[in-house]
mmCIF file of C-alpha atoms in Angstrom:
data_model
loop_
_atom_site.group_PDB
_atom_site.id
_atom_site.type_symbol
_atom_site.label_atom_id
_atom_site.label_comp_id
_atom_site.label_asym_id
_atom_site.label_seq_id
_atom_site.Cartn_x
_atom_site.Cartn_y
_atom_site.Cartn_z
ATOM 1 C CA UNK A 28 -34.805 4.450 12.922
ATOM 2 C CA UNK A 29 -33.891 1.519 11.120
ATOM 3 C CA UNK A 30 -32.341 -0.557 14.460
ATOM 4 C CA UNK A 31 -35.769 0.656 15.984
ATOM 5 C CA UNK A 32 -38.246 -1.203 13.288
ATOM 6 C CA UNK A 33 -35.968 -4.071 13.451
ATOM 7 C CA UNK A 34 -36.400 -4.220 17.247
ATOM 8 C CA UNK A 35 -40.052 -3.672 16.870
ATOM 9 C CA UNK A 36 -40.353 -6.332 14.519
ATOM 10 C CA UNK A 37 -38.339 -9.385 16.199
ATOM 11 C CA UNK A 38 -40.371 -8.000 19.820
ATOM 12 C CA UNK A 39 -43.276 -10.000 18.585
ATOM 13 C CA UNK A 40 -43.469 -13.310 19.479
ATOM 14 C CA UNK A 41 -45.537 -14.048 16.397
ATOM 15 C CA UNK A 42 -42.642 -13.188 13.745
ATOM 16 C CA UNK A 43 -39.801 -15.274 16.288
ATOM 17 C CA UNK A 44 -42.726 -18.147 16.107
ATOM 18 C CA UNK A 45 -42.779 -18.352 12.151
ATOM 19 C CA UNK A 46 -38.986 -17.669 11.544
ATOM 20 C CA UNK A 47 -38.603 -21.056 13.972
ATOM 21 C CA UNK A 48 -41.299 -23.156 11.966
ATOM 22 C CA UNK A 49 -39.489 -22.225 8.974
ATOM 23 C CA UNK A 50 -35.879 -23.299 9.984
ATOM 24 C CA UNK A 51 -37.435 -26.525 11.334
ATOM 25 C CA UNK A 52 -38.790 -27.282 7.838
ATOM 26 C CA UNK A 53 -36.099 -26.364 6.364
ATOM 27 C CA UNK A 54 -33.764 -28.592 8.835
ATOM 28 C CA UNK A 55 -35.851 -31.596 8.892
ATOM 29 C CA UNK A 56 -35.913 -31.791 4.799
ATOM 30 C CA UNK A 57 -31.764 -31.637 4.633
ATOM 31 C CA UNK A 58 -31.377 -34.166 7.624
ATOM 32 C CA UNK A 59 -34.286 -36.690 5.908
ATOM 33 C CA UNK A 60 -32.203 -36.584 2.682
ATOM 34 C CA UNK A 61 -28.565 -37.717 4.790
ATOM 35 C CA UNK A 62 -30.071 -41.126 3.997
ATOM 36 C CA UNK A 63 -29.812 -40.776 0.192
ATOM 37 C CA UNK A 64 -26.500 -40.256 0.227
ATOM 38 C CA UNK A 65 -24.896 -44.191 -0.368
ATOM 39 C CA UNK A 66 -27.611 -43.843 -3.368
ATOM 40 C CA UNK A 67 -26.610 -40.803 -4.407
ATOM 41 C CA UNK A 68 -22.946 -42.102 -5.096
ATOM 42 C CA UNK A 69 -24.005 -45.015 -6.995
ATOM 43 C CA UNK A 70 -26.126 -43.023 -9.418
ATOM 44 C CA UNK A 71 -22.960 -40.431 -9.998
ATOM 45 C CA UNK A 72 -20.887 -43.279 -10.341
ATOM 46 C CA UNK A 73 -22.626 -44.669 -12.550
ATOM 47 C CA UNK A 74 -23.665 -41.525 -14.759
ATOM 48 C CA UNK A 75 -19.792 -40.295 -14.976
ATOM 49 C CA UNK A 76 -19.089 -42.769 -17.223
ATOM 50 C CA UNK A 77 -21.471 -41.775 -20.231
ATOM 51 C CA UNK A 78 -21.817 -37.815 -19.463
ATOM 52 C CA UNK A 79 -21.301 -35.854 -22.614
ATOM 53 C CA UNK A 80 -23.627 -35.124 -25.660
ATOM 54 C CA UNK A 81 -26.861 -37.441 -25.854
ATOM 55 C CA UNK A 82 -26.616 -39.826 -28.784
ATOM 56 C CA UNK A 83 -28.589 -42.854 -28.990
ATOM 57 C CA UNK A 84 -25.234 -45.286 -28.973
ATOM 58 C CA UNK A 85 -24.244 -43.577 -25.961
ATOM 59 C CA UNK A 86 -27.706 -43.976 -23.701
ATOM 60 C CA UNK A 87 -27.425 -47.850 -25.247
ATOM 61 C CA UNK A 88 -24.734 -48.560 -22.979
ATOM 62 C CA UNK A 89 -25.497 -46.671 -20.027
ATOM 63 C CA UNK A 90 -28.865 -48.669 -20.226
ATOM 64 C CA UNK A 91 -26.783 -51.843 -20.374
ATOM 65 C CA UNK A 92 -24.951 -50.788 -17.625
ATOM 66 C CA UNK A 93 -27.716 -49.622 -15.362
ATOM 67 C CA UNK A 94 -29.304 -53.491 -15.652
ATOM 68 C CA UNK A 95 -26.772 -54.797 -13.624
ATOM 69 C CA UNK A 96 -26.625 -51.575 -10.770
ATOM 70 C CA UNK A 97 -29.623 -49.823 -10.954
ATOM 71 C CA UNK A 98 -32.716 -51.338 -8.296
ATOM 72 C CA UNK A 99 -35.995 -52.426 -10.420
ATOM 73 C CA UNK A 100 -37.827 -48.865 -9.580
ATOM 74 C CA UNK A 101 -35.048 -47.013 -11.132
ATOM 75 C CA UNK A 102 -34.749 -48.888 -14.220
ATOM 76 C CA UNK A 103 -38.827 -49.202 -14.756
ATOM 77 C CA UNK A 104 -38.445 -44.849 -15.027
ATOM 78 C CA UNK A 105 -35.500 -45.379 -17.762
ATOM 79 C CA UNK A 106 -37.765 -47.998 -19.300
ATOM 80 C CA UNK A 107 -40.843 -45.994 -19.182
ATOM 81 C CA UNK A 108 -39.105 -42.440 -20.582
ATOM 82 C CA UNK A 109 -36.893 -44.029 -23.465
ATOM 83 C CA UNK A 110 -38.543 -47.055 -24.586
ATOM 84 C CA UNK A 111 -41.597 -47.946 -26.671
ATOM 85 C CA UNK A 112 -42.190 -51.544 -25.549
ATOM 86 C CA UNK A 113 -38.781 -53.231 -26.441
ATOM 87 C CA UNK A 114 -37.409 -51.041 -28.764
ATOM 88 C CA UNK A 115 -35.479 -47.851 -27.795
ATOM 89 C CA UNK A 116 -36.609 -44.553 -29.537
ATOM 90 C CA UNK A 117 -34.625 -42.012 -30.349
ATOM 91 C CA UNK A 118 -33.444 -38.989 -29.671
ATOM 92 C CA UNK A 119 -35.673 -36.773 -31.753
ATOM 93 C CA UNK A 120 -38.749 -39.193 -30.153
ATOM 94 C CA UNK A 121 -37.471 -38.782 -26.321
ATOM 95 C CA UNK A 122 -36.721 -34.946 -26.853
ATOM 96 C CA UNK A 123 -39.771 -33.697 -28.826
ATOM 97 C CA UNK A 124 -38.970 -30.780 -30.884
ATOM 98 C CA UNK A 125 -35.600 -30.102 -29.123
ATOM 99 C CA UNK A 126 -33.064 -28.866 -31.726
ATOM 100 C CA UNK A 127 -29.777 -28.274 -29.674
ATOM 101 C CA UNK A 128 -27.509 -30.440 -27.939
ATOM 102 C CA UNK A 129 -28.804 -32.599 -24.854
ATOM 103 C CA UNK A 130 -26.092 -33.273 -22.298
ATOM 104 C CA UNK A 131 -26.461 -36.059 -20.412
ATOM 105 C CA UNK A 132 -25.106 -36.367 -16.956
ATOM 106 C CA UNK A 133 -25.968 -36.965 -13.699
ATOM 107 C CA UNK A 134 -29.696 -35.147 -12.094
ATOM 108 C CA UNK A 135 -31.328 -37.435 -9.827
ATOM 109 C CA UNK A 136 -29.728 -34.956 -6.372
ATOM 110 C CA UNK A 137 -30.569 -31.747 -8.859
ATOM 111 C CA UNK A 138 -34.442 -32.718 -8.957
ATOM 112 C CA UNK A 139 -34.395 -32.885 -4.906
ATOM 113 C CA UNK A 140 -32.683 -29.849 -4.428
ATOM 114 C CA UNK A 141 -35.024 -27.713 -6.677
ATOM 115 C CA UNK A 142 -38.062 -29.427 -4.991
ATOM 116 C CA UNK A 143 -36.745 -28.499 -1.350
ATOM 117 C CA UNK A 144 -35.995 -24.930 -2.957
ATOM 118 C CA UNK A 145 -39.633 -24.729 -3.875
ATOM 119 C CA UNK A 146 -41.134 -25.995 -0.840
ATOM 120 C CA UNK A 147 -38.711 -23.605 1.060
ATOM 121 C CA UNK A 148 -39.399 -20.172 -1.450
ATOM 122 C CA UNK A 149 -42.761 -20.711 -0.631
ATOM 123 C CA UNK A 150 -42.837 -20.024 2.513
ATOM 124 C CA UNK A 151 -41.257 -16.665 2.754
ATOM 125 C CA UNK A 152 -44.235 -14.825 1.356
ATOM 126 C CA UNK A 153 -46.165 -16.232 4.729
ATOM 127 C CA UNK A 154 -43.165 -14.247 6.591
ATOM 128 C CA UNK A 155 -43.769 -11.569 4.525
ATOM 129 C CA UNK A 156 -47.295 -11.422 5.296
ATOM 130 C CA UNK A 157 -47.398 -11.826 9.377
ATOM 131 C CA UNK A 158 -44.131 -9.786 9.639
ATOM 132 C CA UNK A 159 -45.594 -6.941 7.348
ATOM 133 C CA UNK A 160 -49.130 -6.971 6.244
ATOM 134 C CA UNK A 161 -49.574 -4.597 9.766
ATOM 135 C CA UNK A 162 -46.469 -2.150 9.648
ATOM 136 C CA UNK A 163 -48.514 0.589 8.794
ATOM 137 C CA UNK A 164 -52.032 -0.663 9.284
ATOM 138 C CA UNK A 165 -51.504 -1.331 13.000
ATOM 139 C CA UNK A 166 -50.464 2.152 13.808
ATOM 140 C CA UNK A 167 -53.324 3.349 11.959
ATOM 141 C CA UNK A 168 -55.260 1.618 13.981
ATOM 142 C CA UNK A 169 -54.136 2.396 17.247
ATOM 143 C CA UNK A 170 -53.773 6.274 16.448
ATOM 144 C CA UNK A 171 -49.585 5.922 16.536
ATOM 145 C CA UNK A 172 -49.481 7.140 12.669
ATOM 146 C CA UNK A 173 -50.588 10.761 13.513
ATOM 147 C CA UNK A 174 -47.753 10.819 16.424
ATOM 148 C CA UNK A 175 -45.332 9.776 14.572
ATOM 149 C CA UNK A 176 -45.985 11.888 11.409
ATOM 150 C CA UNK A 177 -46.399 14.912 13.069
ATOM 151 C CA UNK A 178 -42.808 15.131 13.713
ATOM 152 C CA UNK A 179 -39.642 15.678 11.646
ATOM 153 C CA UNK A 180 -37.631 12.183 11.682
ATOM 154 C CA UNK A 181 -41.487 10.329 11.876
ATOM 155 C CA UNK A 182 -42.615 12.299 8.824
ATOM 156 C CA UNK A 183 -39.099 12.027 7.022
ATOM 157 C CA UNK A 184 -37.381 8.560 8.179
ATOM 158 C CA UNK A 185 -40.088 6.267 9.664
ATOM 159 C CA UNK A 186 -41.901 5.031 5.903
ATOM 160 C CA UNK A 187 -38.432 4.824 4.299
ATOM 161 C CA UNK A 188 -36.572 2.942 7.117
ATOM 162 C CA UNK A 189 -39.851 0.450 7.496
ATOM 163 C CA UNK A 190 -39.185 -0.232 3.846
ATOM 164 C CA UNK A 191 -35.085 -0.837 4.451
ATOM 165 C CA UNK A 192 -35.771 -2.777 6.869
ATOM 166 C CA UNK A 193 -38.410 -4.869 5.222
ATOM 167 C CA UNK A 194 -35.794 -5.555 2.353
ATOM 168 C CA UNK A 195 -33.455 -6.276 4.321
ATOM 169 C CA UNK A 196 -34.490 -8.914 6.566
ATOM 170 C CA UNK A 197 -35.983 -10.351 4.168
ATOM 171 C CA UNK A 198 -33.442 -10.916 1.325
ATOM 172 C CA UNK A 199 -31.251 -11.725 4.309
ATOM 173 C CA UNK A 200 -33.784 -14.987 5.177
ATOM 174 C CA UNK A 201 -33.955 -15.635 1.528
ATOM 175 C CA UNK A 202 -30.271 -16.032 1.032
ATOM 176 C CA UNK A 203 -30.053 -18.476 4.297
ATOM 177 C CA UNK A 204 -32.878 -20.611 2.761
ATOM 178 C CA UNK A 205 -31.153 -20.696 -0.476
ATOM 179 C CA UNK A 206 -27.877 -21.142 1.006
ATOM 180 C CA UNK A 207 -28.774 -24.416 3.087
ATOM 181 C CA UNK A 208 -29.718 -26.494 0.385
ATOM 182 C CA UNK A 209 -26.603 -25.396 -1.620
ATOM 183 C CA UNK A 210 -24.091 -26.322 0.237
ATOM 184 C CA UNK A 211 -26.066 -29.791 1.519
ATOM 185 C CA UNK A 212 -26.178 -30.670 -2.437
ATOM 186 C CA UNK A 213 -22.057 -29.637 -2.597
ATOM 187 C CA UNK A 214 -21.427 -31.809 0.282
ATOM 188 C CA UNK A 215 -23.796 -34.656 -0.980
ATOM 189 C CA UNK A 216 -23.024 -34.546 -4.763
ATOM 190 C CA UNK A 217 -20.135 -32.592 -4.821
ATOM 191 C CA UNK A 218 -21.877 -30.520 -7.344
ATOM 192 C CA UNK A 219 -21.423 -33.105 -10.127
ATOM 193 C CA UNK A 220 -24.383 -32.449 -12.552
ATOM 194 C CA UNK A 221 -23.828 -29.256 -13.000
ATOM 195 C CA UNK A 222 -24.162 -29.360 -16.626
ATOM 196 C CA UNK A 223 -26.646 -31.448 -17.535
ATOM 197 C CA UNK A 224 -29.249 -30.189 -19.100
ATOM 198 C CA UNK A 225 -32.991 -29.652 -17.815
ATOM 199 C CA UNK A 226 -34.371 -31.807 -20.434
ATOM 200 C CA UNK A 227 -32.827 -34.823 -18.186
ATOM 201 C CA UNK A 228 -35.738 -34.197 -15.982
ATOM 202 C CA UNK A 229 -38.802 -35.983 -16.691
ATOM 203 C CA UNK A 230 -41.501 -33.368 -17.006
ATOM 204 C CA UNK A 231 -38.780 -30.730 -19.022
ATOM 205 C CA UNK A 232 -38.270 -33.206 -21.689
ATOM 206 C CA UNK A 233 -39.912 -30.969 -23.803
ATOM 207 C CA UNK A 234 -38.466 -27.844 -22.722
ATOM 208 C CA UNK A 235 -37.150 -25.324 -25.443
ATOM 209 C CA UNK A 236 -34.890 -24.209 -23.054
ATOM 210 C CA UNK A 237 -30.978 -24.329 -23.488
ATOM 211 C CA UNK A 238 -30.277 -24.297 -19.906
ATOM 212 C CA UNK A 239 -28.374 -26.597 -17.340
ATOM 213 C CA UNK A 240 -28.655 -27.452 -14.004
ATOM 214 C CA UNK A 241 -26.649 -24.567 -12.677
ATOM 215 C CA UNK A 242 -27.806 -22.242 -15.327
ATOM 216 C CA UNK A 243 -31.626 -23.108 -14.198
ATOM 217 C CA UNK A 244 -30.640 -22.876 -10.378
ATOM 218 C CA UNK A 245 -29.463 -19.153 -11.131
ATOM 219 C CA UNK A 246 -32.649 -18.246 -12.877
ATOM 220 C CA UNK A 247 -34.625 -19.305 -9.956
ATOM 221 C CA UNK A 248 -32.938 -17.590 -7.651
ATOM 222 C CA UNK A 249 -33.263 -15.136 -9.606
ATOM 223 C CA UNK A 250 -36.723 -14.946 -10.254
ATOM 224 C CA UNK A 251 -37.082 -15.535 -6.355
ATOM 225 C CA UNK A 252 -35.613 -12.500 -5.787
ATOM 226 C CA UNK A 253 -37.430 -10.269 -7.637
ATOM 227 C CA UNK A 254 -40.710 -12.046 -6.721
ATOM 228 C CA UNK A 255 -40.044 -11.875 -3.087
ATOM 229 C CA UNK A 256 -39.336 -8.203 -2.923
ATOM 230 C CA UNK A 257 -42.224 -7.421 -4.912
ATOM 231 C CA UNK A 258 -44.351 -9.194 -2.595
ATOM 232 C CA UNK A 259 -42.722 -6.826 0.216
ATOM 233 C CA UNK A 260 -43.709 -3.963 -2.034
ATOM 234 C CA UNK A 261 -47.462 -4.683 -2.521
ATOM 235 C CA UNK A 262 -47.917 -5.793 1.474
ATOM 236 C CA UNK A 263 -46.356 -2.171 2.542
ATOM 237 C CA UNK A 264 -48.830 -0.620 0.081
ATOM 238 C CA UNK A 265 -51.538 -2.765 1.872
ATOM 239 C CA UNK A 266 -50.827 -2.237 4.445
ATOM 240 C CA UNK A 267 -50.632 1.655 3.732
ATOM 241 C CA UNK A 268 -54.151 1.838 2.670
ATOM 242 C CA UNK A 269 -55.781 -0.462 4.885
ATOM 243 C CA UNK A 270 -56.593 0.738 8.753
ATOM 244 C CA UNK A 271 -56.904 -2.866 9.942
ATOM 245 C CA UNK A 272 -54.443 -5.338 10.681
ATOM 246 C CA UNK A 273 -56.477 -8.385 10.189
ATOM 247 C CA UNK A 274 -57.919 -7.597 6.967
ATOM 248 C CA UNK A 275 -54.510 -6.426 5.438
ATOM 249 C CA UNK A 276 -53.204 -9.572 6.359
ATOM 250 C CA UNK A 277 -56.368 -11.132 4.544
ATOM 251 C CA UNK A 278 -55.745 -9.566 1.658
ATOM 252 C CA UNK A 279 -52.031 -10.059 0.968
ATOM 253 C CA UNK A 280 -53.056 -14.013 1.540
ATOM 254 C CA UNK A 281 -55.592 -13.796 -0.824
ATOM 255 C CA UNK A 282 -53.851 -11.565 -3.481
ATOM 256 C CA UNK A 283 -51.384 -14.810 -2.718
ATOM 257 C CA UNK A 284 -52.573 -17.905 -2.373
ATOM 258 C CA UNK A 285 -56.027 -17.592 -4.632
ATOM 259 C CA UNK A 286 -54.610 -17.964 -7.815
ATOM 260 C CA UNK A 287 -52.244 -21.067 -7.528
ATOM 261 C CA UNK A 288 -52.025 -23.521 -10.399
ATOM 262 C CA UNK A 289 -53.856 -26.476 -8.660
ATOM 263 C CA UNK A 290 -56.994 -24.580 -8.615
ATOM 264 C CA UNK A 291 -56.549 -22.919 -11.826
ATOM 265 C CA UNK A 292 -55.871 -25.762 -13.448
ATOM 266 C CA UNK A 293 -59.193 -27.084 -11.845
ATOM 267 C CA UNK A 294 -61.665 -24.694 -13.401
ATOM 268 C CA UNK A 295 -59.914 -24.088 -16.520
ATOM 269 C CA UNK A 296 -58.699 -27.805 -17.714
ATOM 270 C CA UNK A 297 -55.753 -27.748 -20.234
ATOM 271 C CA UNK A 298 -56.532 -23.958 -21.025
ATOM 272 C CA UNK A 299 -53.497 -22.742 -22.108
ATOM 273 C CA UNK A 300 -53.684 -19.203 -21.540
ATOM 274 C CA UNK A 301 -54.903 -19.155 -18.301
ATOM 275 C CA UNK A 302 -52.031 -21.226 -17.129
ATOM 276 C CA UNK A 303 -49.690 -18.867 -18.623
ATOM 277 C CA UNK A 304 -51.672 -15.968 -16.805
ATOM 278 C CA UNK A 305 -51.607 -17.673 -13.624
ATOM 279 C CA UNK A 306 -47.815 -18.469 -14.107
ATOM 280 C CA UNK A 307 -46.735 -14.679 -13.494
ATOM 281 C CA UNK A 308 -48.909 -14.498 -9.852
ATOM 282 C CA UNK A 309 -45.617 -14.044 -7.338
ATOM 283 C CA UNK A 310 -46.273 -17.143 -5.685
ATOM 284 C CA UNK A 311 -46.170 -19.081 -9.203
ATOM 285 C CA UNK A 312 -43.006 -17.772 -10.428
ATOM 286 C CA UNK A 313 -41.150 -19.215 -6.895
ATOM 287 C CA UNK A 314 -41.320 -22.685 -9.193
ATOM 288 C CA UNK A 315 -39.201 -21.985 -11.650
ATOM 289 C CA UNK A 316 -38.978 -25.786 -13.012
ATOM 290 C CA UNK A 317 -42.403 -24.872 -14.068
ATOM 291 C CA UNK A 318 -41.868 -21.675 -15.438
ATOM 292 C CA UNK A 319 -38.811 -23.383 -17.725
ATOM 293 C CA UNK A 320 -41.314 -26.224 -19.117
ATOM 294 C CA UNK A 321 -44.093 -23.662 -20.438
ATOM 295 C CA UNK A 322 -43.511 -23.298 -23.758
ATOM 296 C CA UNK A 323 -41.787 -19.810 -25.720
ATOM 297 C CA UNK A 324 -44.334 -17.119 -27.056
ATOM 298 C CA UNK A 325 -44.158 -15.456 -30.491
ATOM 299 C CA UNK A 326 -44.295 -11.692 -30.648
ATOM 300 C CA UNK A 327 -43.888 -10.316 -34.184
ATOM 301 C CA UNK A 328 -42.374 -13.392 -35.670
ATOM 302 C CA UNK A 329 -40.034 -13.634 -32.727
ATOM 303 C CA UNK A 330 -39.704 -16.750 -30.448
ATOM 304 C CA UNK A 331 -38.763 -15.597 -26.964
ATOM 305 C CA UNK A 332 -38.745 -18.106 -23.956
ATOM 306 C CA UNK A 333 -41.325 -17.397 -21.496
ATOM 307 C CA UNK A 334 -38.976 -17.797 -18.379
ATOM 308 C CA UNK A 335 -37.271 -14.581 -19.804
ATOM 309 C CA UNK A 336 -40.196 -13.142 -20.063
ATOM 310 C CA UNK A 337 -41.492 -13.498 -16.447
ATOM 311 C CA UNK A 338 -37.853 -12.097 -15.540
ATOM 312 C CA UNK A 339 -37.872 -9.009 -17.650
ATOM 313 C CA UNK A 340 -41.514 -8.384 -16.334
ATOM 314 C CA UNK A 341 -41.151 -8.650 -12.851
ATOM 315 C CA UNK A 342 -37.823 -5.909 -13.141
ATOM 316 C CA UNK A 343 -40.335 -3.229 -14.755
ATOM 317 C CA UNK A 344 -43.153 -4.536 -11.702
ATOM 318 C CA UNK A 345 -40.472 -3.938 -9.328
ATOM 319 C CA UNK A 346 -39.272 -0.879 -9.969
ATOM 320 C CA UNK A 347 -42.922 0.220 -10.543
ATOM 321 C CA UNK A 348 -43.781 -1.130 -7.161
ATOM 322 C CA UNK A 349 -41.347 0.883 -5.625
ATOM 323 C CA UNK A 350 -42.447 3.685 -6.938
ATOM 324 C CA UNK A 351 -46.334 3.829 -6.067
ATOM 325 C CA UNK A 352 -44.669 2.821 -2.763
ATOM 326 C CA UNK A 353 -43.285 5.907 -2.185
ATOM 327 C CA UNK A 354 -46.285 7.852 -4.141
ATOM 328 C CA UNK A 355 -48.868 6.293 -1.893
ATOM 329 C CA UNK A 356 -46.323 7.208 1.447
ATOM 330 C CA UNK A 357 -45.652 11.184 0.519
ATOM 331 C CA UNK A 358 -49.787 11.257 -0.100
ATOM 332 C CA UNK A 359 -50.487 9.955 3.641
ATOM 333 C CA UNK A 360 -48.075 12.129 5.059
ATOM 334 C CA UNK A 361 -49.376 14.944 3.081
ATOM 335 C CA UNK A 362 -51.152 16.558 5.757
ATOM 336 C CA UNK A 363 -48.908 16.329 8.057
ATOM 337 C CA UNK A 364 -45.996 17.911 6.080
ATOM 338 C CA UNK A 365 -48.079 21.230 5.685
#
């Protein structure tokens, strides 16, 4: 059953057509970035020198340095991040409210590769979504779900293998997409930077979080995954109680793509809470640079980072998805298994 729903799936043309599109975006972004690389090796070079714990002293003469190799562009975002007219601030003023250790190091090839990730995480849930969002609803449809329920492997196999198959292609696509810009960044960087800390980027600054580059590049992944397979969950259950193709597809976009944090942040201007509502939607928690700069929440006296948070909660949604999965399945079959 389960080579039979993959051959089903990669029949239609539409599914071949957006696996393509996706390969060519991802393709064209690593071979665009080949030109950074003679840039790339100055910065490293540069940065190897004065990696270690941030001190004042120490960014001093990196800054003194970076005069004579850095272009103007470069050392205008140095100026503009640790300096207050002439005079440089310090630590506790760069780093506001940051009360561990910052290590300073090389990010510049880290920042691209989690903006590629991004770009790249985002567009599985649109595979998710053509390839799925009519699994079930299609046979409905076309009056293929009473066939193949009214008999013994149909009734038994066909919901579970659908599902199998659904997790597997699909964690299979999201390990090639993460895997591409991996190794590009080994072979670019040689994965110097590893540990440097987030705060080195421009809009984590602020960040309470004691993470590195490598350390935040496993929590995205991370959070990827779970999101990702959720999102498989709630299509199949879509697309289990919706008869038509078309408008399960039109709801799995919308349940998507409505609440992004562009528009949010539209309508609701600096509200904090609805940005930290709209930060747990699936599509949201692909960015995981974001979730690490929203600050920790306090429950009973107890600071706990919000990117943990979003983690813990999407294990419990998973598992829970799962399970009305498999609820909503043995009630449409019902019938048939009297």
């Amino acid at each position: 059953m389960l080579k039979l729903e993959s051959y089903k799936l990669f029949k239609r043309k539409i599914v071949l057509v957006v696996i393509t599109g996706i390969f060519l975006i991802v393709l064209l972004q690593e071979i665009s970035t080949i030109r950074e690389y003679k840039y790339y090796q100055k910065d490293i070079e540069l940065m190897d020198k004065y990696k270690g714990i941030y001190t004042d002293l120490n960014f001093t003469r990196f800054y003194k340095d970076a005069k004579k190799v850095l272009d103007k562009q470069e050392i205008s975002y140095y100026k503009f991040r640790y300096f207050e007219e002439e005079r440089q601030k310090t630590k506790e003023e760069v780093f506001n409210g940051v009360d561990f250790d910052i290590h300073f190091g090389y990010f510049n090839g880290w920042i691209n590769l989690f903006y590629k990730l991004t770009i790249y995480l985002k567009c599985i849930p649109i595979f998710i979504v053509i390839a799925f969002a009519s699994i079930f609803s299609y046979e409905n449809e076309c009056g293929m779900q009473e066939i193949l329920l009214s008999t013994k492997n149909g009734r038994k196999e066909c919901g579970k293998s659908k599902l199998r198959m659904g997790f597997i292609v699909t964690n299979i696509f999201l390990a090639v997409i993460v895997f591409v810009p991996l190794i590009h960044i080994l072979f670019m960087v040689k994965g110097k930077g590893w540990d440097t800390s987030i705060q080195m980027f421009q809009w984590l600054m602020d960040s309470k979080l004691d993470l590195n580059n490598l350390w935040m590049f496993i929590h995205t992944i991370f959070l990827a995954f779970l999101s990702i397979n959720f999102i498989i969950i709630m299509t199949f259950i879509i697309s289990l109680k919706v008869r038509n193709s078309a408008i399960a597809m039109c709801i799995s976009l919308g349940i998507l793509y409505v609440f992004r944090n562009d528009i949010i942040n539209t309508i609701f201007y600096e509200n904090k809470i609805a940005s930290y509502i709209v930060s747990i939607t699936p599509i949201n928690v692909l960015e995981g640079l974001h979730m690490a700069g929203l600050e920790p929440v306090k429950v009973a006296g107890i600071t706990i980072q919000w990117l943990y948070t979003v983690e813990a909660l999407y294990i419990i949604l998973l598992a829970a998805g799962v399970a009305v999965f498999y609820r909503v399945l043995k009630n449409n079959q019902k019938y048939y298994s009297e």
